[in-house]
Amino acid sequence: MADLKPGVQHLYLRDEELRQGIELLFYAYRDFTAEPDAILAKLSMGRAHHRVIYFVGRYPGIRVGELLAILRVTKQSLSRVLSQLIREGYVTHRPGPTDRRERRLELTPAGQELERKLTENQRARVAAAYRAAGAAAVEGYKRVMLGLINEADRARFVGATAPARPR
Amino acid sequence: MADLKPGVQHLYLRDEELRQGIELLFYAYRDFTAEPDAILAKLSMGRAHHRVIYFVGRYPGIRVGELLAILRVTKQSLSRVLSQLIREGYVTHRPGPTDRRERRLELTPAGQELERKLTENQRARVAAAYRAAGAAAVEGYKRVMLGLINEADRARFVGATAPARPR
DNA sequence: AGATTTACGTCAGGTTTGTTGACTTATATG
DNA sequence: CATATAAGTCAACAAACCTGACGTAAATCT
Protein backbone atom coordinates (compact mmCIF):
# COMPACT_ATOMS: atom_id res chain seq x y z
CA MET A 1 0.00 0.00 0.00
CA ALA A 2 1.17 3.49 -0.76
CA ASP A 3 1.84 5.60 2.27
CA LEU A 4 -0.62 8.40 2.79
CA LYS A 5 0.98 11.79 2.66
CA PRO A 6 1.06 13.02 6.22
CA GLY A 7 -0.54 16.32 5.25
CA VAL A 8 -3.49 14.63 3.62
CA GLN A 9 -3.92 12.21 6.45
CA HIS A 10 -3.95 15.08 8.83
CA LEU A 11 -6.53 16.97 6.86
CA TYR A 12 -8.78 13.98 6.67
CA LEU A 13 -8.74 13.42 10.38
CA ARG A 14 -9.33 17.04 10.99
CA ASP A 15 -12.32 17.21 8.68
CA GLU A 16 -13.80 14.07 10.14
CA GLU A 17 -13.23 15.37 13.62
CA LEU A 18 -14.93 18.65 12.89
CA ARG A 19 -17.87 17.04 11.16
CA GLN A 20 -18.33 14.83 14.16
CA GLY A 21 -18.42 17.91 16.36
CA ILE A 22 -21.07 19.45 14.14
CA GLU A 23 -23.19 16.33 14.07
CA LEU A 24 -23.05 15.83 17.80
CA LEU A 25 -24.66 19.21 18.13
CA PHE A 26 -27.29 18.42 15.54
CA TYR A 27 -28.33 15.11 17.04
CA ALA A 28 -28.17 16.32 20.63
CA TYR A 29 -30.38 19.28 19.89
CA ARG A 30 -32.79 17.17 17.91
CA ASP A 31 -33.22 14.66 20.71
CA PHE A 32 -33.18 17.31 23.37
CA THR A 33 -36.22 19.09 22.02
CA ALA A 34 -38.27 16.08 20.94
CA GLU A 35 -39.98 15.28 24.24
CA PRO A 36 -40.93 18.79 25.36
CA ASP A 37 -42.25 19.35 21.84
CA ALA A 38 -44.54 16.38 22.26
CA ILE A 39 -45.91 17.71 25.55
CA LEU A 40 -46.38 21.16 24.08
CA ALA A 41 -48.23 19.84 21.06
CA LYS A 42 -50.99 18.55 23.35
CA LEU A 43 -51.45 22.06 24.70
CA SER A 44 -51.48 23.56 21.20
CA MET A 45 -48.14 25.17 21.82
CA GLY A 46 -44.77 24.92 20.19
CA ARG A 47 -41.13 25.16 20.96
CA ALA A 48 -41.33 28.93 20.96
CA HIS A 49 -43.64 28.81 23.98
CA HIS A 50 -41.22 26.62 25.82
CA ARG A 51 -38.38 29.02 25.24
CA VAL A 52 -40.38 31.93 26.59
CA ILE A 53 -41.56 30.01 29.62
CA TYR A 54 -38.09 28.75 30.26
CA PHE A 55 -36.39 32.14 30.23
CA VAL A 56 -39.13 33.92 32.12
CA GLY A 57 -38.77 31.25 34.78
CA ARG A 58 -35.03 31.60 34.66
CA TYR A 59 -34.98 35.37 35.01
CA PRO A 60 -38.15 36.41 36.87
CA GLY A 61 -38.91 40.05 36.17
CA ILE A 62 -37.20 39.90 32.79
CA ARG A 63 -38.17 42.62 30.35
CA VAL A 64 -39.57 41.98 26.89
CA GLY A 65 -36.53 43.47 25.23
CA GLU A 66 -34.19 41.19 27.13
CA LEU A 67 -36.20 38.22 26.00
CA LEU A 68 -36.00 39.40 22.41
CA ALA A 69 -32.24 39.64 22.68
CA ILE A 70 -31.90 36.13 24.09
CA LEU A 71 -34.24 34.45 21.67
CA ARG A 72 -33.10 36.45 18.64
CA VAL A 73 -36.53 36.67 17.17
CA THR A 74 -38.57 39.63 16.09
CA LYS A 75 -41.01 41.48 18.29
CA GLN A 76 -43.77 40.08 16.17
CA SER A 77 -42.79 36.48 16.73
CA LEU A 78 -42.41 36.93 20.43
CA SER A 79 -45.61 38.91 20.70
CA ARG A 80 -47.76 36.16 19.31
CA VAL A 81 -46.40 33.59 21.70
CA LEU A 82 -46.14 35.83 24.72
CA SER A 83 -49.65 37.24 24.46
CA GLN A 84 -51.01 33.72 24.21
CA LEU A 85 -49.13 32.74 27.35
CA ILE A 86 -50.46 35.79 29.17
CA ARG A 87 -53.98 35.22 27.90
CA GLU A 88 -53.92 31.62 29.05
CA GLY A 89 -52.59 32.48 32.47
CA TYR A 90 -49.04 31.15 32.36
CA VAL A 91 -47.27 34.49 32.45
CA THR A 92 -48.08 37.81 34.10
CA HIS A 93 -46.56 41.22 33.68
CA ARG A 94 -46.33 44.35 35.74
CA PRO A 95 -44.75 47.72 35.08
CA GLY A 96 -41.07 48.13 35.87
CA PRO A 97 -40.29 49.49 39.35
CA THR A 98 -38.54 52.61 38.11
CA ASP A 99 -39.41 52.69 34.44
CA ARG A 100 -43.10 52.14 33.98
CA ARG A 101 -42.83 51.57 30.25
CA GLU A 102 -41.25 48.21 30.91
CA ARG A 103 -43.14 45.01 31.28
CA ARG A 104 -41.58 42.83 33.89
CA LEU A 105 -42.54 39.26 33.15
CA GLU A 106 -43.11 36.47 35.62
CA LEU A 107 -44.52 32.99 35.64
CA THR A 108 -47.82 32.40 37.37
CA PRO A 109 -48.09 29.24 39.49
CA ALA A 110 -49.58 27.53 36.45
CA GLY A 111 -46.63 28.75 34.43
CA GLN A 112 -44.17 27.42 36.96
CA GLU A 113 -45.93 24.10 36.92
CA LEU A 114 -45.74 23.92 33.14
CA GLU A 115 -42.13 25.04 33.10
CA ARG A 116 -41.22 22.30 35.53
CA LYS A 117 -43.04 19.71 33.49
CA LEU A 118 -41.37 20.76 30.26
CA THR A 119 -37.88 21.18 31.55
CA GLU A 120 -37.97 18.14 33.85
CA ASN A 121 -37.24 16.00 30.88
CA GLN A 122 -34.32 18.01 29.70
CA ARG A 123 -32.92 18.26 33.16
CA ALA A 124 -33.09 14.51 33.50
CA ARG A 125 -31.37 14.08 30.18
CA VAL A 126 -28.54 16.41 31.13
CA ALA A 127 -28.24 14.80 34.57
CA ALA A 128 -27.96 11.35 33.03
CA ALA A 129 -25.38 12.50 30.49
CA TYR A 130 -23.35 14.28 33.17
CA ARG A 131 -23.48 11.28 35.46
CA ALA A 132 -22.44 8.90 32.72
CA ALA A 133 -19.64 11.11 31.45
CA GLY A 134 -18.13 12.12 34.78
CA ALA A 135 -17.08 15.43 36.28
CA ALA A 136 -14.00 15.94 34.13
CA ALA A 137 -15.99 15.41 30.96
CA VAL A 138 -18.59 17.91 32.15
CA GLU A 139 -15.84 20.49 32.52
CA GLY A 140 -14.76 19.80 28.97
CA TYR A 141 -18.30 19.98 27.68
CA LYS A 142 -18.73 23.40 29.19
CA ARG A 143 -15.44 24.68 27.85
CA VAL A 144 -16.20 23.59 24.30
CA MET A 145 -19.78 24.81 24.39
CA LEU A 146 -18.68 28.19 25.65
CA GLY A 147 -16.31 28.38 22.72
CA LEU A 148 -19.17 27.73 20.32
CA ILE A 149 -21.27 30.51 21.77
CA ASN A 150 -20.83 34.08 20.58
CA GLU A 151 -18.60 35.96 22.91
CA ALA A 152 -21.34 38.39 23.84
CA ASP A 153 -23.32 35.67 25.59
CA ARG A 154 -20.51 33.89 27.36
CA ALA A 155 -20.78 36.28 30.26
CA ARG A 156 -24.01 34.62 31.30
CA PHE A 157 -22.05 31.58 32.29
CA VAL A 158 -19.39 33.08 34.50
CA GLY A 159 -19.60 31.77 38.01
CA ALA A 160 -21.34 28.48 38.54
CA THR A 161 -24.16 29.77 40.70
CA ALA A 162 -24.87 33.33 39.64
CA PRO A 163 -27.32 33.45 36.75
CA ALA A 164 -26.00 36.47 34.92
CA ARG A 165 -29.08 38.45 34.00
CA PRO A 166 -28.91 39.96 30.57
CA ARG A 167 -28.89 43.73 30.33
CA MET B 1 -26.03 34.70 58.47
CA ALA B 2 -28.04 31.53 58.85
CA ASP B 3 -26.37 28.43 57.49
CA LEU B 4 -28.01 26.98 54.43
CA LYS B 5 -29.31 23.51 54.96
CA PRO B 6 -26.90 21.26 53.10
CA GLY B 7 -29.69 19.46 51.30
CA VAL B 8 -31.18 22.65 50.02
CA GLN B 9 -27.81 24.01 49.07
CA HIS B 10 -27.10 20.87 47.18
CA LEU B 11 -30.39 20.96 45.34
CA TYR B 12 -29.83 24.53 44.35
CA LEU B 13 -26.41 23.87 42.94
CA ARG B 14 -27.68 20.86 41.12
CA ASP B 15 -30.55 22.73 39.56
CA GLU B 16 -28.28 25.60 38.58
CA GLU B 17 -25.80 23.16 37.13
CA LEU B 18 -28.42 21.42 35.04
CA ARG B 19 -29.97 24.63 33.81
CA GLN B 20 -26.57 25.77 32.74
CA GLY B 21 -26.16 22.58 30.77
CA ILE B 22 -29.48 23.17 29.06
CA GLU B 23 -28.72 26.76 28.25
CA LEU B 24 -25.32 25.99 26.82
CA LEU B 25 -27.06 23.80 24.32
CA PHE B 26 -29.62 26.44 23.50
CA TYR B 27 -27.14 29.24 22.94
CA ALA B 28 -24.64 27.07 21.09
CA TYR B 29 -27.27 25.82 18.67
CA ARG B 30 -28.65 29.30 18.18
CA ASP B 31 -25.27 30.75 17.30
CA PHE B 32 -24.26 27.72 15.33
CA THR B 33 -27.08 28.03 12.85
CA ALA B 34 -27.19 31.80 12.52
CA GLU B 35 -24.55 32.28 9.84
CA PRO B 36 -25.49 29.46 7.46
CA ASP B 37 -29.07 30.64 7.75
CA ALA B 38 -28.01 34.05 6.54
CA ILE B 39 -26.22 32.58 3.52
CA LEU B 40 -29.17 30.36 2.71
CA ALA B 41 -31.62 33.21 2.88
CA LYS B 42 -29.86 34.87 -0.06
CA LEU B 43 -30.47 31.73 -2.11
CA SER B 44 -34.10 31.55 -1.04
CA MET B 45 -33.40 28.48 1.00
CA GLY B 46 -33.73 27.64 4.65
CA ARG B 47 -32.16 25.53 7.30
CA ALA B 48 -33.91 22.47 5.99
CA HIS B 49 -31.97 22.72 2.75
CA HIS B 50 -28.72 22.90 4.64
CA ARG B 51 -29.53 19.78 6.57
CA VAL B 52 -30.26 17.84 3.41
CA ILE B 53 -27.15 19.10 1.66
CA TYR B 54 -25.07 18.37 4.70
CA PHE B 55 -26.15 14.78 5.11
CA VAL B 56 -26.10 13.96 1.43
CA GLY B 57 -22.55 15.26 1.38
CA ARG B 58 -21.75 13.29 4.47
CA TYR B 59 -23.15 10.01 3.23
CA PRO B 60 -22.90 10.03 -0.58
CA GLY B 61 -25.34 7.51 -2.01
CA ILE B 62 -27.67 7.85 0.96
CA ARG B 63 -31.24 6.70 0.37
CA VAL B 64 -34.27 8.92 0.88
CA GLY B 65 -35.51 6.78 3.72
CA GLU B 66 -32.24 7.06 5.57
CA LEU B 67 -32.40 10.80 5.27
CA LEU B 68 -35.92 10.78 6.66
CA ALA B 69 -34.75 8.80 9.66
CA ILE B 70 -31.91 11.17 10.40
CA LEU B 71 -33.86 14.36 9.98
CA ARG B 72 -37.01 13.05 11.66
CA VAL B 73 -39.34 14.83 9.34
CA THR B 74 -42.15 13.58 7.15
CA LYS B 75 -41.74 12.51 3.57
CA GLN B 76 -43.67 15.56 2.51
CA SER B 77 -41.37 18.02 4.23
CA LEU B 78 -38.30 16.36 2.85
CA SER B 79 -39.80 16.04 -0.59
CA ARG B 80 -40.40 19.73 -1.00
CA VAL B 81 -36.85 20.60 -0.07
CA LEU B 82 -35.19 17.72 -1.84
CA SER B 83 -36.99 18.18 -5.12
CA GLN B 84 -36.05 21.84 -5.10
CA LEU B 85 -32.40 20.92 -4.58
CA ILE B 86 -32.58 18.41 -7.42
CA ARG B 87 -34.40 20.86 -9.68
CA GLU B 88 -31.80 23.54 -9.03
CA GLY B 89 -28.91 21.20 -9.66
CA TYR B 90 -27.41 20.73 -6.22
CA VAL B 91 -28.35 17.09 -5.78
CA THR B 92 -28.62 14.18 -8.18
CA HIS B 93 -30.06 10.71 -7.76
CA ARG B 94 -29.59 7.39 -9.40
CA PRO B 95 -31.22 4.00 -8.81
CA GLY B 96 -29.72 1.77 -6.16
CA PRO B 97 -27.14 -0.76 -7.39
CA THR B 98 -29.10 -3.82 -6.33
CA ASP B 99 -32.53 -2.43 -5.53
CA ARG B 100 -33.65 -0.16 -8.30
CA ARG B 101 -36.53 1.30 -6.32
CA GLU B 102 -34.07 3.22 -4.21
CA ARG B 103 -32.83 6.68 -5.02
CA ARG B 104 -29.23 7.05 -4.13
CA LEU B 105 -28.56 10.70 -3.53
CA GLU B 106 -25.37 12.59 -4.25
CA LEU B 107 -24.19 16.16 -4.40
CA THR B 108 -23.39 17.64 -7.78
CA PRO B 109 -20.26 19.80 -7.99
CA ALA B 110 -22.49 22.81 -7.37
CA GLY B 111 -23.93 21.03 -4.36
CA GLN B 112 -20.48 20.28 -3.01
CA GLU B 113 -19.54 23.88 -3.47
CA LEU B 114 -22.59 25.07 -1.59
CA GLU B 115 -22.12 22.51 1.14
CA ARG B 116 -18.58 23.65 1.65
CA LYS B 117 -19.64 27.26 1.80
CA LEU B 118 -22.37 26.59 4.31
CA THR B 119 -20.48 24.26 6.57
CA GLU B 120 -17.20 26.13 6.40
CA ASN B 121 -18.47 28.49 8.99
CA GLN B 122 -19.57 25.80 11.36
CA ARG B 123 -16.35 23.92 10.89
CA ALA B 124 -14.39 27.04 11.73
CA ARG B 125 -16.50 27.58 14.79
CA VAL B 126 -15.96 24.05 16.02
CA ALA B 127 -12.26 24.22 15.23
CA ALA B 128 -11.88 27.44 17.21
CA ALA B 129 -13.80 26.05 20.16
CA TYR B 130 -11.79 22.83 20.11
CA ARG B 131 -8.53 24.70 19.88
CA ALA B 132 -9.42 27.04 22.72
CA ALA B 133 -10.71 24.29 24.98
CA GLY B 134 -7.95 21.74 24.45
CA ALA B 135 -7.88 18.06 23.65
CA ALA B 136 -9.05 16.85 27.05
CA ALA B 137 -12.05 19.15 26.97
CA VAL B 138 -12.94 17.90 23.50
CA GLU B 139 -13.02 14.36 24.86
CA GLY B 140 -15.38 15.51 27.58
CA TYR B 141 -17.57 17.38 25.14
CA LYS B 142 -17.98 14.26 23.07
CA ARG B 143 -18.77 12.09 26.05
CA VAL B 144 -21.46 14.41 27.34
CA MET B 145 -22.97 15.01 23.92
CA LEU B 146 -23.14 11.29 23.27
CA GLY B 147 -25.01 10.92 26.53
CA LEU B 148 -27.55 13.50 25.38
CA ILE B 149 -28.20 11.69 22.12
CA ASN B 150 -30.70 8.87 21.96
CA GLU B 151 -28.97 5.56 22.23
CA ALA B 152 -30.09 4.53 18.76
CA ASP B 153 -27.95 7.18 17.14
CA ARG B 154 -24.83 6.86 19.24
CA ALA B 155 -23.55 4.13 16.98
CA ARG B 156 -22.85 6.71 14.30
CA PHE B 157 -20.06 8.05 16.40
CA VAL B 158 -18.10 4.92 17.18
CA GLY B 159 -14.60 5.08 15.76
CA ALA B 160 -13.12 8.46 15.07
CA THR B 161 -12.71 8.06 11.34
CA ALA B 162 -15.44 5.74 10.10
CA PRO B 163 -18.63 7.61 9.34
CA ALA B 164 -21.19 5.04 10.39
CA ARG B 165 -23.73 5.07 7.61
CA PRO B 166 -27.28 4.70 8.87
CA ARG B 167 -29.14 1.55 7.83
C1' DA C 1 -41.92 72.75 28.24
C1' DG C 2 -41.10 70.72 23.91
C1' DA C 3 -38.44 67.41 21.21
C1' DT C 4 -36.48 63.08 21.03
C1' DT C 5 -35.74 58.49 22.37
C1' DT C 6 -37.10 54.18 24.34
C1' DA C 7 -40.11 50.13 25.50
C1' DC C 8 -43.59 47.88 23.87
C1' DG C 9 -47.61 46.66 21.09
C1' DT C 10 -50.06 45.98 16.73
C1' DC C 11 -51.59 45.69 11.78
C1' DA C 12 -50.93 43.73 7.22
C1' DG C 13 -48.96 40.52 4.27
C1' DG C 14 -45.60 37.02 3.31
C1' DT C 15 -42.41 32.57 3.53
C1' DT C 16 -40.62 28.32 5.24
C1' DT C 17 -41.05 24.33 7.47
C1' DG C 18 -43.56 21.31 9.25
C1' DT C 19 -47.95 18.31 9.70
C1' DT C 20 -51.75 14.34 8.21
C1' DG C 21 -53.88 11.19 5.18
C1' DA C 22 -54.82 9.09 1.01
C1' DC C 23 -53.22 7.46 -3.36
C1' DT C 24 -49.82 5.98 -7.19
C1' DT C 25 -45.82 3.74 -9.30
C1' DA C 26 -42.15 0.74 -9.62
C1' DT C 27 -39.71 -2.97 -7.92
C1' DA C 28 -38.59 -6.76 -4.86
C1' DT C 29 -39.77 -10.79 -2.45
C1' DG C 30 -42.43 -14.78 -0.49
C1' DC D 1 -49.45 -14.05 -8.12
C1' DA D 2 -49.91 -11.64 -3.75
C1' DT D 3 -47.85 -8.76 -0.70
C1' DA D 4 -44.49 -5.62 0.95
C1' DT D 5 -41.30 -1.89 0.32
C1' DA D 6 -39.07 2.62 -1.56
C1' DA D 7 -40.33 6.54 -3.07
C1' DG D 8 -43.19 10.37 -5.07
C1' DT D 9 -47.44 13.12 -5.11
C1' DC D 10 -51.79 15.62 -4.10
C1' DA D 11 -54.53 18.44 -1.00
C1' DA D 12 -55.23 21.02 2.90
C1' DC D 13 -53.49 22.94 6.88
C1' DA D 14 -50.84 24.93 11.04
C1' DA D 15 -46.79 26.78 13.42
C1' DA D 16 -43.38 29.86 13.62
C1' DC D 17 -40.90 32.68 11.65
C1' DC D 18 -40.12 37.22 8.79
C1' DT D 19 -40.43 42.61 7.13
C1' DG D 20 -42.07 47.14 7.41
C1' DA D 21 -44.88 50.56 9.03
C1' DC D 22 -47.36 52.77 12.55
C1' DG D 23 -49.16 53.86 17.46
C1' DT D 24 -48.79 54.80 22.50
C1' DA D 25 -46.94 55.77 26.77
C1' DA D 26 -43.24 57.09 29.46
C1' DA D 27 -38.58 58.66 30.16
C1' DT D 28 -34.94 61.76 29.10
C1' DC D 29 -32.52 65.48 26.95
C1' DT D 30 -32.01 70.31 25.81
JSON list of C-alpha atoms (C1' of nucleotides) in Angstrom, two decimals, chain A residues 63-65 75-76 79 99 101-103, chain C residues 5-14:
[
{"chain": "A", "resi": 63, "resn": "ARG", "atom": "CA", "xyz": [-38.17, 42.62, 30.35]},
{"chain": "A", "resi": 64, "resn": "VAL", "atom": "CA", "xyz": [-39.57, 41.98, 26.89]},
{"chain": "A", "resi": 65, "resn": "GLY", "atom": "CA", "xyz": [-36.53, 43.47, 25.23]},
{"chain": "A", "resi": 75, "resn": "LYS", "atom": "CA", "xyz": [-41.01, 41.48, 18.29]},
{"chain": "A", "resi": 76, "resn": "GLN", "atom": "CA", "xyz": [-43.77, 40.08, 16.17]},
{"chain": "A", "resi": 79, "resn": "SER", "atom": "CA", "xyz": [-45.61, 38.91, 20.70]},
{"chain": "A", "resi": 99, "resn": "ASP", "atom": "CA", "xyz": [-39.41, 52.69, 34.44]},
{"chain": "A", "resi": 101, "resn": "ARG", "atom": "CA", "xyz": [-42.83, 51.57, 30.25]},
{"chain": "A", "resi": 102, "resn": "GLU", "atom": "CA", "xyz": [-41.25, 48.21, 30.91]},
{"chain": "A", "resi": 103, "resn": "ARG", "atom": "CA", "xyz": [-43.14, 45.01, 31.28]},
{"chain": "C", "resi": 5, "resn": "DT", "atom": "C1'", "xyz": [-35.74, 58.49, 22.37]},
{"chain": "C", "resi": 6, "resn": "DT", "atom": "C1'", "xyz": [-37.10, 54.18, 24.34]},
{"chain": "C", "resi": 7, "resn": "DA", "atom": "C1'", "xyz": [-40.11, 50.13, 25.50]},
{"chain": "C", "resi": 8, "resn": "DC", "atom": "C1'", "xyz": [-43.59, 47.88, 23.87]},
{"chain": "C", "resi": 9, "resn": "DG", "atom": "C1'", "xyz": [-47.61, 46.66, 21.09]},
{"chain": "C", "resi": 10, "resn": "DT", "atom": "C1'", "xyz": [-50.06, 45.98, 16.73]},
{"chain": "C", "resi": 11, "resn": "DC", "atom": "C1'", "xyz": [-51.59, 45.69, 11.78]},
{"chain": "C", "resi": 12, "resn": "DA", "atom": "C1'", "xyz": [-50.93, 43.73, 7.22]},
{"chain": "C", "resi": 13, "resn": "DG", "atom": "C1'", "xyz": [-48.96, 40.52, 4.27]},
{"chain": "C", "resi": 14, "resn": "DG", "atom": "C1'", "xyz": [-45.60, 37.02, 3.31]}
]
